[in-house]
Amino acid sequence: MPILSLALKSLLNRRFTVGLMLISIALSVALLLGVERLRTESRSSFANTISGTDLVVGARSGAINLLLYSVFRIGDATNNISWKSYQAFAAHRLVEWTIPISLGDSHRGYRVMGTSGDYFRHYRYAGTRPLAFRQGQAFEQVYEAVLGAEVADKLGYRLGQEIVVAHGAGKTSFNRHDDKPFTVSGILKPTGTPVDRTVHIPLAGIEAIHVDWVQGRQVPGVRIDAEAALEKDLTPKAITAFLVGLKSKIATFRVQREINDYRREPLQAILPGVALQQLWDLMSVAENALLIISGLVVAVGLAGMLTVMLAGLNERRREMAILRSVGARPLHILTLITGESLALSLLGSGLGLFLLYATLLLVRPVIEARFGLHLSIDLPSLREYIMLGLVNASGVLIGLIPGYRAYRYSLADGMNIRI
Amino acid sequence: MPAGDTPAAIQIRDLRFRWRPGLAEVLAIPRFQVARGEHLFIRGASGSGKSTLLSLLAGVNAPSAGEIRVLDQPLHRLSGVQRDHFRADHIGFVFQLFNLIPYLSVLENVTLPCRFSKLRTRRATAAGHSLDSEARRLLAHLEMNSDELIHRRVTELSVGQQQRVATARALIGAPEILIADEPTSALDSDLRENFIRLLFQECAATGSTLLFVSHDRQLEGLFGHHVAMDELNRTGRGG
Ligand SMILES: Nc1ncnc2c1ncn2[C@@H]1O[C@H](COP(=O)(O)OP(=O)(O)OP(=O)(O)O)[C@@H](O)[C@H]1O
Ligand SMILES: [Mg+2]
């Protein structure tokens, strides 16, 4: 096609304006793809909050509510479940492991979670990643605590430091269990999940700080100190929820039904993947708004291209008359102008992709370290290719406007060179 | 190629043309004929329809009624695309001013018609040399042989030099018909005569028919044949 090389040469001749147009298209494309990347990454990191767990079990409320308090440490359980029921299912022949969860206390705004050592063995996030210790190890004594990465960083805690747990979830609680401090035995590596914002203590520790409490209130006049509490039976009577790993995935629905139909106590078992999906769908409005905004940025970039092309068209009428005089067809003229917008949007998208990857490479270590969000630098996804395709298709469609005008000019002007 | 022996390069019969249905008729030419190899001077007042006639002969516009045969091709019966092909193959153009595409080099400007016509490419390279060397040969004939000139940006050439580059472009691939629409009006009188002499030389070498439009009567004497638009054109005369 002789006309395409002409289009390229003409673009090169106007490199300054064209360069500016390219930059604006590239930036908007990079923004669009960047938002899409962040969206999918945060979506998958959200979905990665918990993995390898087949069922989450708690008192009957709603699936999302259960997921929120057991996994995201948001909100509170309406009811506890009895230790007996937990024991019954922990010993179930199809169950491989369970992680008990006991909530209700906090430390300076961070939730405190009572659990067992199995938590550090079996909990998985982001596919198959286990929890790992940055420093120290899991708790072994009753008054020991393991901190999530963010808790340790924000509060500047170190191994061996003593912390006091407060009753309730508030930031400033007056009901502090300050007679029974916990020693930090380990600090976890960042996971990008709510684990980072959690203080973990043994279930026995939860029992111990509540031995002199009844119904969520300290019994007046009764004081049992830390040493004396250890003498008591520290087996919990109730927990908030528990996570279940099964021996075989095939049994999931069967065990779920058994738990939901449990006669001694109303229980609810949910599939975390399904509940996560439902929860994410609740947030998809904000997500779509973000995508629409970046789509609009691309539209503005393309509209800028249209303006520049239309403005330059009058000056180029002479050029088109000359081309007509040497035998160019009106269709060639259309191709010349529209091909230009195609070339611009192709080059702009390419540049935008380059910009995206360059930025990703630069910010990835920072984001991983600060937010635990792992940005993968993969080739563009199908969705991203479709987006790029749409950008280029609209580039061509937009180029048809000046293209059509030029086509009309070249028919009306003939070879009478005007201007 | 149309039969080479017919004497007439251009034959017009009862031609009528208006730009748009509502507008007045610009051309009404009952009869007009140009022989092959003729060097014809067409004069006429501004707005008399000279450029319009040339655009019809080149097949850029189609007549509203009547017949136009160029090189025995009935242009009035060809489609737009066919006329575009015909023009690319058989007609060379030189305009009054600003003939060159600013973003192409001198050589690219000269070889531009060959991008649209295989026939002209074939003819230009028939002697066995490349398109570029044919372009250089033509430029050298038009006294543009310095390498320095050829590598300059076309926008940095003088008007006379630009006109010579445009002439080389019109001549490349030896089109049968050369149309020049006031190509000298921006040149001073010395350059003008010199330019026309070069044009004659090249047309004689390729046997091209030359249609030269101008309202400058000084040049008329240099041409063997001349015609005035108001003799040709019957519009506004009640007939
Ligand atoms: N594209 C067009 N649309 C409508 N009318 C046109 C167009 N081009 C030319 N005309 C009209 O046609 C008539 C003839 O114009 P043309 O350009 O052929 O004159 P000309 O003899 O070449 O004049 P000049 O010596 O000034 O170049 C004029 O009245 C002009 O207004
Ligand atoms: Mg004119």
XYZ file of C-alpha atoms and ligand atoms in Angstrom:
690
model
C 0.000 0.000 0.000
C 1.780 3.139 -1.166
C -0.549 5.255 0.922
C 0.506 3.765 4.266
C 4.129 4.718 3.819
C 2.903 8.191 2.904
C 0.876 8.290 6.126
C 3.949 7.327 8.133
C 6.139 9.943 6.460
C 3.509 12.579 7.012
C 3.346 11.624 10.706
C 7.120 11.823 10.993
C 7.026 15.255 9.415
C 4.731 16.454 12.204
C 6.630 14.679 14.943
C 6.153 17.313 17.617
C 2.336 17.417 17.545
C 2.222 13.720 16.870
C 4.556 13.097 19.795
C 2.251 15.010 22.118
C -0.767 13.110 20.842
C 1.079 9.819 21.313
C 2.005 10.710 24.869
C -1.567 11.594 25.746
C -2.883 8.367 24.230
C -0.122 6.335 25.860
C -0.786 7.844 29.277
C -4.497 7.224 29.065
C -3.978 3.658 27.866
C -1.461 3.045 30.650
C -3.938 4.418 33.164
C -6.733 2.239 31.818
C -4.607 -0.896 31.915
C -3.108 0.080 35.260
C -6.533 0.409 36.833
C -7.536 -2.890 35.266
C -4.378 -4.523 36.660
C -4.940 -3.149 40.141
C -8.556 -4.200 39.967
C -7.790 -7.782 39.021
C -4.842 -7.957 41.403
C -6.821 -6.674 44.346
C -9.650 -8.949 43.359
C -7.376 -11.963 43.306
C -5.558 -10.863 46.433
C -8.981 -10.556 48.028
C -9.830 -14.025 46.828
C -6.421 -15.071 48.117
C -7.193 -13.948 51.662
C -7.988 -17.482 52.551
C -7.269 -20.605 50.604
C -6.929 -24.277 51.282
C -9.814 -23.988 53.737
C -12.812 -26.032 52.661
C -15.387 -24.779 55.127
C -15.823 -21.945 57.587
C -18.138 -22.818 60.444
C -19.865 -20.472 62.876
C -23.169 -19.749 64.521
C -26.082 -19.225 62.191
C -26.174 -15.696 60.817
C -25.393 -15.046 57.172
C -22.637 -16.322 54.931
C -21.115 -12.902 54.366
C -21.358 -11.952 58.009
C -19.615 -15.163 59.042
C -16.887 -14.584 56.474
C -16.479 -10.970 57.572
C -15.879 -11.688 61.233
C -14.033 -14.994 60.920
C -11.678 -14.092 58.082
C -11.690 -10.310 57.720
C -12.079 -9.519 61.431
C -14.863 -7.078 60.594
C -17.998 -6.913 62.710
C -18.904 -9.303 65.485
C -20.390 -12.730 65.830
C -23.994 -12.793 66.950
C -23.423 -16.039 68.790
C -20.681 -18.390 69.821
C -20.523 -22.080 69.168
C -19.880 -24.606 71.894
C -16.545 -26.301 72.386
C -18.360 -29.636 72.316
C -19.717 -29.101 68.840
C -16.283 -27.997 67.705
C -14.763 -31.129 69.203
C -17.354 -33.272 67.486
C -16.455 -31.995 64.033
C -12.729 -31.763 64.725
C -12.852 -35.506 65.292
C -14.998 -36.161 62.192
C -13.524 -38.923 60.073
C -13.565 -36.796 56.879
C -11.896 -33.811 58.536
C -8.139 -33.491 58.251
C -7.583 -30.388 60.349
C -9.453 -27.578 62.066
C -8.461 -24.136 63.244
C -10.510 -22.759 66.137
C -11.082 -19.011 66.225
C -12.075 -17.047 69.288
C -12.680 -13.329 68.938
C -13.899 -10.498 71.110
C -10.785 -8.815 72.446
C -8.497 -6.273 70.962
C -5.154 -4.589 71.347
C -4.940 -0.884 70.521
C -7.418 -1.164 67.697
C -6.146 -4.489 66.383
C -8.287 -7.569 66.843
C -7.019 -10.293 69.105
C -7.709 -13.804 67.921
C -7.493 -16.863 70.102
C -6.478 -19.957 68.162
C -4.350 -23.070 68.311
C -0.927 -23.941 66.933
C -2.702 -25.565 63.986
C -3.335 -22.078 62.690
C 0.341 -21.624 61.847
C 0.522 -25.117 60.344
C -2.602 -25.199 58.195
C -3.658 -21.667 57.350
C -3.006 -20.879 53.671
C -3.425 -17.723 51.601
C -2.717 -16.759 47.983
C -3.022 -20.316 46.758
C -0.645 -22.426 48.788
C 1.347 -19.907 50.768
C 1.696 -20.809 54.452
C 2.191 -18.264 57.198
C 5.863 -17.581 57.768
C 7.664 -16.004 60.690
C 9.784 -12.947 60.216
C 11.054 -13.336 63.760
C 10.531 -15.801 66.594
C 8.059 -18.660 66.527
C 4.508 -19.709 67.335
C 3.214 -19.319 70.901
C 3.918 -22.193 73.281
C 2.963 -20.706 76.641
C -0.452 -19.430 77.629
C 0.731 -15.805 77.911
C 2.452 -15.590 74.557
C 1.353 -13.730 71.445
C 2.198 -13.784 67.734
C 1.813 -10.464 65.909
C 0.787 -9.835 62.328
C 3.327 -7.838 60.329
C 1.341 -4.608 60.322
C 0.677 -4.721 64.052
C 4.381 -5.086 64.755
C 5.386 -2.380 62.272
C 2.763 0.210 63.183
C 3.161 -0.198 66.924
C 6.917 -0.775 66.740
C 6.800 -4.007 68.735
C 9.678 -6.373 69.148
C 10.149 -9.922 70.320
C 9.904 -10.324 74.079
C 7.851 -7.167 74.531
C 4.819 -7.364 76.818
C 1.390 -6.302 75.547
C -1.941 -5.940 77.287
C -5.199 -7.170 75.785
C -8.391 -5.167 76.205
C -11.953 -6.347 76.245
C -14.063 -5.413 73.236
C -13.033 -4.094 69.904
C -12.690 -0.361 70.574
C -9.459 1.541 70.227
C -9.677 2.934 73.722
C -11.117 0.339 75.998
C -11.309 0.776 79.752
C -11.736 -2.899 80.362
C -8.107 -3.827 80.056
C -6.792 -7.192 81.123
C -3.678 -5.491 82.382
C -3.061 -7.962 85.125
C -2.298 -10.631 82.512
C 0.144 -9.268 79.914
C 1.283 -11.314 76.922
C 4.863 -11.673 75.698
C 5.517 -11.405 71.958
C 6.923 -14.766 70.867
C 6.826 -14.278 67.115
C 6.150 -11.806 64.312
C 4.729 -12.964 60.999
C 5.842 -11.883 57.533
C 3.439 -9.632 55.594
C 0.706 -11.525 53.756
C -1.453 -8.752 52.342
C -4.395 -10.304 54.231
C -6.151 -9.446 57.532
C -3.640 -11.755 59.234
C -1.245 -8.786 59.156
C -3.605 -6.835 61.375
C -4.217 -9.542 63.941
C -2.730 -10.356 67.352
C -2.765 -14.122 67.830
C -2.848 -15.718 71.246
C -3.593 -19.285 72.361
C -7.176 -20.228 73.178
C -6.004 -20.933 76.700
C -4.807 -17.331 76.898
C -8.317 -16.118 76.043
C -9.693 -18.347 78.816
C -7.066 -17.179 81.267
C -7.843 -13.476 80.907
C -11.511 -14.179 81.365
C -11.400 -16.547 84.374
C -12.549 -13.810 86.695
C -15.119 -12.578 84.157
C -18.712 -13.564 83.762
C -20.973 -12.510 80.954
C -18.422 -10.112 79.553
C -17.958 -8.293 82.800
C -15.399 -8.544 85.551
C -16.883 -10.075 88.673
C -16.578 -7.476 91.414
C -14.269 -8.408 94.235
C -12.919 -11.507 92.504
C -9.337 -11.212 91.374
C -7.395 -14.148 90.037
C -3.862 -13.247 89.072
C -1.947 -14.584 86.087
C -0.169 -17.340 87.999
C -3.310 -18.533 89.728
C -5.237 -18.557 86.469
C -2.810 -21.133 85.069
C -3.954 -23.535 87.787
C -7.514 -23.405 86.500
C -8.949 -25.514 83.701
C -8.308 -23.390 80.659
C -10.300 -25.452 78.170
C -12.661 -23.000 76.454
C -16.406 -23.472 76.764
C -17.116 -21.770 73.498
C -15.351 -20.397 70.448
C -16.458 -17.976 67.744
C -15.853 -20.016 64.623
C -13.566 -22.623 63.143
C -11.953 -23.350 59.806
C -12.055 -26.854 58.388
C -9.703 -28.643 56.022
C -11.075 -31.883 54.625
C -9.258 -35.028 53.635
C -10.905 -34.889 50.243
C -12.604 -31.982 48.472
C -15.277 -34.313 47.188
C -16.667 -34.545 50.713
C -17.158 -30.777 51.015
C -20.890 -30.647 50.375
C -21.543 -33.709 52.474
C -19.747 -32.305 55.513
C -21.355 -28.921 54.919
C -24.787 -30.521 55.019
C -23.923 -32.486 58.137
C -22.828 -29.314 59.923
C -25.850 -27.329 58.791
C -28.130 -30.150 59.953
C -26.345 -30.614 63.302
C -29.024 -31.240 65.881
C -27.372 -30.228 69.132
C -26.678 -26.659 68.066
C -27.614 -24.441 65.136
C -24.438 -24.190 63.057
C -23.623 -22.813 59.665
C -20.880 -23.974 57.309
C -19.948 -21.903 54.281
C -17.619 -22.383 51.346
C -15.163 -19.488 51.661
C -14.664 -19.153 47.888
C -18.372 -18.693 47.274
C -18.796 -16.212 50.110
C -15.734 -14.261 48.957
C -17.268 -14.012 45.515
C -20.542 -12.733 46.946
C -18.717 -10.190 49.065
C -16.679 -8.979 46.115
C -19.804 -8.562 44.038
C -21.093 -6.191 46.701
C -18.076 -3.994 46.051
C -18.206 -4.168 42.283
C -19.987 -0.805 42.035
C -16.904 1.082 43.185
C -14.756 -1.091 41.028
C -16.818 -0.337 37.945
C -16.802 3.373 38.703
C -13.013 3.309 38.662
C -12.981 1.511 35.360
C -15.477 3.942 33.857
C -13.339 6.888 34.908
C -10.239 5.473 33.281
C -12.322 4.666 30.212
C -13.324 8.325 30.099
C -9.677 9.339 30.284
C -9.033 7.265 27.182
C -12.026 8.905 25.494
C -10.580 12.322 26.298
C -7.225 11.266 24.837
C -8.892 10.122 21.640
C -11.008 13.273 21.449
C -7.772 15.268 21.660
C -6.481 13.321 18.707
C -9.673 14.096 16.784
C -9.360 17.817 17.489
C -5.762 17.961 16.349
C -6.522 16.008 13.206
C -9.513 18.123 12.269
C -7.583 21.324 12.938
C -4.748 20.179 10.684
C -7.025 19.096 7.881
C -7.464 22.457 6.197
C -3.731 22.866 5.814
C -3.535 19.483 4.223
C -6.064 20.114 1.460
C -3.264 21.114 -0.855
C -1.440 17.900 -0.138
C -4.537 15.910 -0.958
C -5.117 17.799 -4.203
C -1.570 16.969 -5.274
C -2.132 13.324 -4.432
C -5.344 13.348 -6.440
C -3.480 14.854 -9.400
C -1.005 11.979 -9.467
C -3.766 9.410 -9.467
C -4.713 8.892 -5.809
C -8.323 7.841 -5.408
C -10.641 9.499 -2.889
C -10.470 6.201 -1.023
C -6.715 6.602 -0.759
C -7.257 9.973 0.856
C -9.657 8.433 3.353
C -7.104 5.725 4.099
C -4.344 8.282 4.477
C -6.162 10.188 7.205
C -7.823 7.258 8.917
C -4.626 5.207 8.695
C -2.977 7.990 10.599
C -5.377 7.660 13.499
C -4.938 3.888 13.426
C -1.165 4.287 13.492
C -1.454 6.771 16.343
C -3.688 4.596 18.448
C -1.580 1.493 17.753
C 1.640 3.277 18.631
C -0.056 4.952 21.583
C -1.300 1.630 22.949
C 2.129 0.076 22.470
C 3.740 2.960 24.284
C 1.055 2.746 26.965
C 1.798 -0.946 27.509
C 5.485 -0.182 27.762
C 4.741 2.559 30.270
C 2.567 0.189 32.279
C 5.234 -2.496 32.530
C 7.952 0.016 33.304
C 5.834 1.434 36.135
C 4.920 -2.025 37.398
C 8.578 -3.009 37.540
C 9.381 0.165 39.435
C 6.594 0.115 42.008
C 6.280 -3.626 42.495
C 8.860 -3.982 45.280
C 7.380 -0.995 47.114
C 3.799 -2.252 46.913
C 4.800 -5.757 47.890
C 6.729 -4.520 50.921
C 4.198 -1.937 52.079
C 0.861 -3.502 51.269
C 1.731 -7.155 50.812
C -0.051 -6.881 47.457
C 1.776 -9.016 44.976
C 1.607 -7.489 41.476
C 2.435 -10.112 38.919
C 4.066 -8.893 35.721
C 2.324 -11.162 33.262
C 1.626 -10.689 29.594
C -1.617 -8.800 28.973
C -4.723 -10.820 29.787
C -7.457 -11.519 27.275
C -9.523 -8.757 28.860
C -6.650 -6.332 28.472
C -6.208 -7.338 24.848
C -9.908 -6.716 24.319
C -9.541 -3.291 25.945
C -6.594 -2.476 23.688
C -8.601 -3.708 20.729
C -11.470 -1.430 21.706
C -9.129 1.547 22.077
C -7.742 0.943 18.610
C -11.140 0.319 17.086
C -12.374 3.613 18.506
C -9.183 5.223 17.211
C -10.091 4.095 13.717
C -13.737 5.062 14.137
C -12.705 8.513 15.316
C -10.244 8.783 12.434
C -13.139 8.183 10.065
C -14.511 11.619 10.917
C -11.562 13.655 9.579
C -11.059 10.912 6.995
C -14.550 11.413 5.652
C -14.128 15.182 5.608
C -10.882 14.865 3.697
C -12.622 12.502 1.311
C -15.355 15.090 0.704
C -12.794 17.860 0.256
C -10.809 15.841 -2.225
C -13.935 15.208 -4.263
C -15.041 18.830 -4.167
C -11.618 20.389 -4.596
C -10.528 18.052 -7.327
C -7.082 19.235 -8.228
C -7.840 22.884 -7.825
C -5.375 23.627 -5.136
C -6.943 25.900 -2.591
C -5.760 28.007 0.322
C -2.452 1.630 -24.138
C -5.011 3.095 -26.501
C -4.213 2.803 -30.196
C -1.120 4.907 -30.832
C -1.951 6.056 -34.340
C -5.108 8.115 -33.826
C -4.282 11.724 -34.409
C -6.490 13.137 -31.666
C -5.277 13.152 -28.087
C -8.408 14.873 -26.871
C -11.894 15.005 -28.384
C -14.776 16.859 -26.798
C -18.354 16.871 -28.037
C -21.272 18.809 -26.558
C -19.649 18.929 -23.170
C -21.573 20.532 -20.342
C -20.524 20.954 -16.787
C -21.894 22.514 -13.651
C -20.325 22.110 -10.210
C -23.558 21.318 -8.443
C -27.117 20.943 -9.669
C -28.211 24.365 -8.350
C -25.219 26.287 -9.715
C -24.822 27.948 -13.094
C -23.225 26.058 -15.930
C -19.468 26.695 -16.007
C -18.671 24.949 -19.248
C -20.571 24.323 -22.468
C -18.169 23.232 -25.184
C -19.765 21.990 -28.427
C -16.547 20.830 -30.045
C -12.886 20.755 -29.166
C -10.022 18.662 -30.382
C -6.308 18.465 -29.595
C -3.934 16.482 -31.767
C -1.255 14.209 -30.346
C 2.052 15.856 -29.683
C 0.523 19.307 -29.952
C 1.701 22.080 -27.628
C -1.461 24.021 -26.914
C -1.723 27.332 -25.101
C -5.092 27.908 -23.431
C -5.809 31.450 -22.339
C -8.795 32.926 -20.589
C -9.869 35.354 -17.933
C -9.906 34.361 -14.335
C -12.988 32.353 -13.546
C -13.570 31.455 -17.191
C -13.343 27.755 -16.403
C -9.784 26.853 -17.446
C -9.012 24.836 -14.350
C -12.436 23.248 -14.487
C -11.822 22.088 -18.049
C -8.481 20.597 -17.044
C -10.071 18.703 -14.146
C -12.564 17.203 -16.592
C -9.794 16.219 -19.002
C -7.925 14.616 -16.111
C -11.049 12.756 -15.056
C -11.126 14.217 -11.551
C -14.627 15.484 -12.246
C -17.156 13.935 -14.587
C -19.066 15.983 -17.185
C -22.737 16.702 -16.537
C -23.464 15.868 -20.174
C -21.595 15.246 -23.403
C -18.523 13.286 -24.404
C -14.872 13.532 -23.508
C -12.417 11.187 -25.145
C -8.843 11.306 -24.017
C -6.429 9.011 -25.850
C -9.558 7.360 -27.254
C -10.852 6.525 -23.794
C -14.453 7.681 -23.285
C -13.916 9.347 -19.907
C -17.620 10.186 -19.660
C -18.371 6.472 -19.507
C -15.715 5.456 -17.012
C -16.348 5.107 -13.312
C -14.545 7.303 -10.794
C -12.038 4.587 -9.974
C -11.384 3.890 -13.666
C -10.814 7.597 -14.293
C -8.403 7.732 -11.335
C -6.449 4.842 -12.829
C -6.491 6.495 -16.209
C -5.141 9.719 -14.770
C -2.430 7.920 -12.840
C -1.291 6.115 -15.990
C -1.546 8.779 -18.670
C -1.540 12.309 -17.295
C 1.158 14.429 -15.740
C 0.343 17.634 -13.840
C 2.131 20.841 -12.968
C 0.305 23.453 -10.903
C 0.812 27.118 -10.314
C 2.406 26.949 -6.886
C 3.227 24.610 -4.052
C 3.289 21.509 -6.143
C 5.283 19.409 -3.768
C 4.402 17.272 -0.799
C 6.343 18.812 2.070
C 7.142 15.608 3.921
C 8.627 13.803 0.947
C 12.169 14.255 -0.345
C 12.851 15.688 -3.808
C 13.300 12.216 -5.286
C 10.205 10.870 -3.534
C 8.209 13.774 -4.880
C 9.397 13.074 -8.398
C 8.647 9.350 -8.220
C 5.269 9.876 -6.502
C 3.133 9.119 -9.621
C 4.821 5.726 -9.942
C 3.346 4.728 -6.569
C -0.070 4.931 -8.165
C 0.723 3.598 -11.612
C 2.440 0.357 -12.539
C 2.434 1.462 -16.152
C 4.433 4.583 -15.431
C 6.803 2.646 -13.182
C 7.385 0.201 -16.015
C 7.990 2.959 -18.521
C 10.245 4.880 -16.190
C 12.397 1.830 -15.564
C 12.188 0.479 -19.125
C 15.705 1.618 -19.970
C 16.964 -0.649 -17.232
C 17.737 1.850 -14.524
C 16.040 2.386 -11.209
C 13.221 4.827 -10.508
C 15.572 7.036 -8.545
C 18.120 7.264 -11.338
C 15.320 8.042 -13.813
C 14.193 10.819 -11.470
C 17.758 12.113 -11.291
C 18.015 12.017 -15.057
C 14.863 14.087 -15.464
C 15.983 16.550 -12.808
C 19.349 16.870 -14.538
C 17.581 17.688 -17.814
C 15.731 20.426 -15.965
C 19.052 21.775 -14.698
C 18.639 20.409 -11.202
C 21.620 18.105 -11.085
C 23.405 19.207 -7.958
C 23.306 16.567 -5.233
C 23.012 19.281 -2.665
C 19.742 20.497 -4.219
C 18.312 17.026 -4.451
C 18.877 16.333 -0.787
C 17.416 19.570 0.451
C 13.946 19.659 1.982
C 11.454 20.570 -0.729
C 10.188 23.464 1.373
C 13.669 24.982 1.231
C 13.813 25.107 -2.578
C 13.181 28.306 -4.510
C 9.873 28.612 -6.367
C 11.602 28.041 -9.705
C 13.324 24.947 -8.352
C 10.055 23.646 -6.951
C 8.400 24.100 -10.337
C 11.186 22.121 -11.980
C 10.812 19.292 -9.456
C 7.079 19.309 -10.173
C 7.787 19.168 -13.889
C 10.091 16.197 -13.425
C 7.272 14.542 -11.497
C 4.783 15.247 -14.291
C 7.213 13.777 -16.826
C 8.280 10.612 -15.061
C 7.036 7.460 -16.744
C 6.336 9.469 -19.949
C 2.592 10.153 -19.625
C 0.957 10.901 -22.983
C -0.584 14.111 -21.754
C 1.033 16.858 -19.749
C -1.215 19.449 -18.166
C 0.253 22.640 -16.775
C -2.147 24.973 -14.934
C -0.445 28.376 -14.780
C 2.899 26.865 -13.844
C 4.855 30.033 -14.522
C 2.798 32.721 -12.839
C 5.053 32.739 -9.801
C 8.263 32.923 -11.848
C 9.907 36.089 -13.145
C 10.020 36.547 -16.899
C 13.567 35.232 -17.505
C 12.882 32.056 -15.591
C 9.528 31.743 -17.301
C 10.870 31.420 -20.829
C 13.644 29.187 -19.719
C 11.125 26.946 -17.943
C 8.862 26.714 -20.983
C 11.738 25.854 -23.245
C 12.732 22.995 -20.938
C 9.120 21.844 -20.866
C 8.962 21.786 -24.679
C 12.198 19.856 -24.856
C 10.972 17.136 -22.531
C 7.571 16.876 -24.188
C 9.218 16.547 -27.553
C 11.481 13.811 -26.187
C 8.558 11.717 -24.958
C 6.076 12.812 -27.620
C 3.690 14.100 -24.961
C 0.787 16.383 -25.722
C 1.107 19.599 -23.727
C -1.857 21.632 -22.469
C -0.602 24.872 -21.026
C -2.998 27.221 -19.241
C -2.105 30.817 -18.567
C -3.530 34.304 -18.784
C -0.088 35.670 -19.616
C -0.290 36.599 -23.317
C 3.475 37.149 -23.492
C 3.977 33.431 -23.477
C 1.477 32.784 -26.205
C 4.013 33.430 -28.949
C 6.169 30.547 -27.828
C 3.431 28.004 -28.604
C 2.497 26.564 -31.931
C -1.233 26.398 -31.123
C -3.477 28.517 -28.974
C -7.086 28.742 -27.994
C -9.083 31.185 -25.889
C -11.669 30.012 -23.393
C -14.272 32.459 -24.686
C -14.001 30.917 -28.165
C -14.426 27.450 -26.776
C -16.982 27.993 -24.132
C -20.578 28.886 -25.080
C -21.953 29.506 -21.604
C -23.657 32.829 -21.041
C -24.041 33.410 -24.762
C -27.519 32.108 -25.008
C -26.362 28.947 -26.722
N -15.218 23.438 -6.314
C -16.033 24.352 -6.884
N -17.318 24.410 -6.520
C -18.150 25.310 -7.072
N -17.787 26.196 -8.007
C -16.505 26.183 -8.429
C -15.560 25.268 -7.870
N -14.361 25.501 -8.465
C -14.562 26.506 -9.345
N -15.837 26.928 -9.326
C -16.405 27.973 -10.162
O -16.246 27.601 -11.498
C -15.868 28.721 -12.288
C -14.613 28.420 -13.068
O -13.555 28.255 -12.164
P -12.090 27.854 -12.616
O -11.311 27.549 -11.401
O -12.201 26.798 -13.638
O -11.584 29.190 -13.270
P -10.155 29.491 -13.930
O -10.408 29.845 -15.356
O -9.231 28.403 -13.669
O -9.736 30.801 -13.154
P -8.277 31.253 -12.675
O -7.598 31.851 -13.854
O -8.569 32.288 -11.627
O -7.627 30.062 -12.123
C -15.708 29.889 -11.356
O -16.848 30.697 -11.481
C -15.651 29.261 -9.970
O -16.323 30.093 -9.058
Mg -7.489 28.145 -12.484
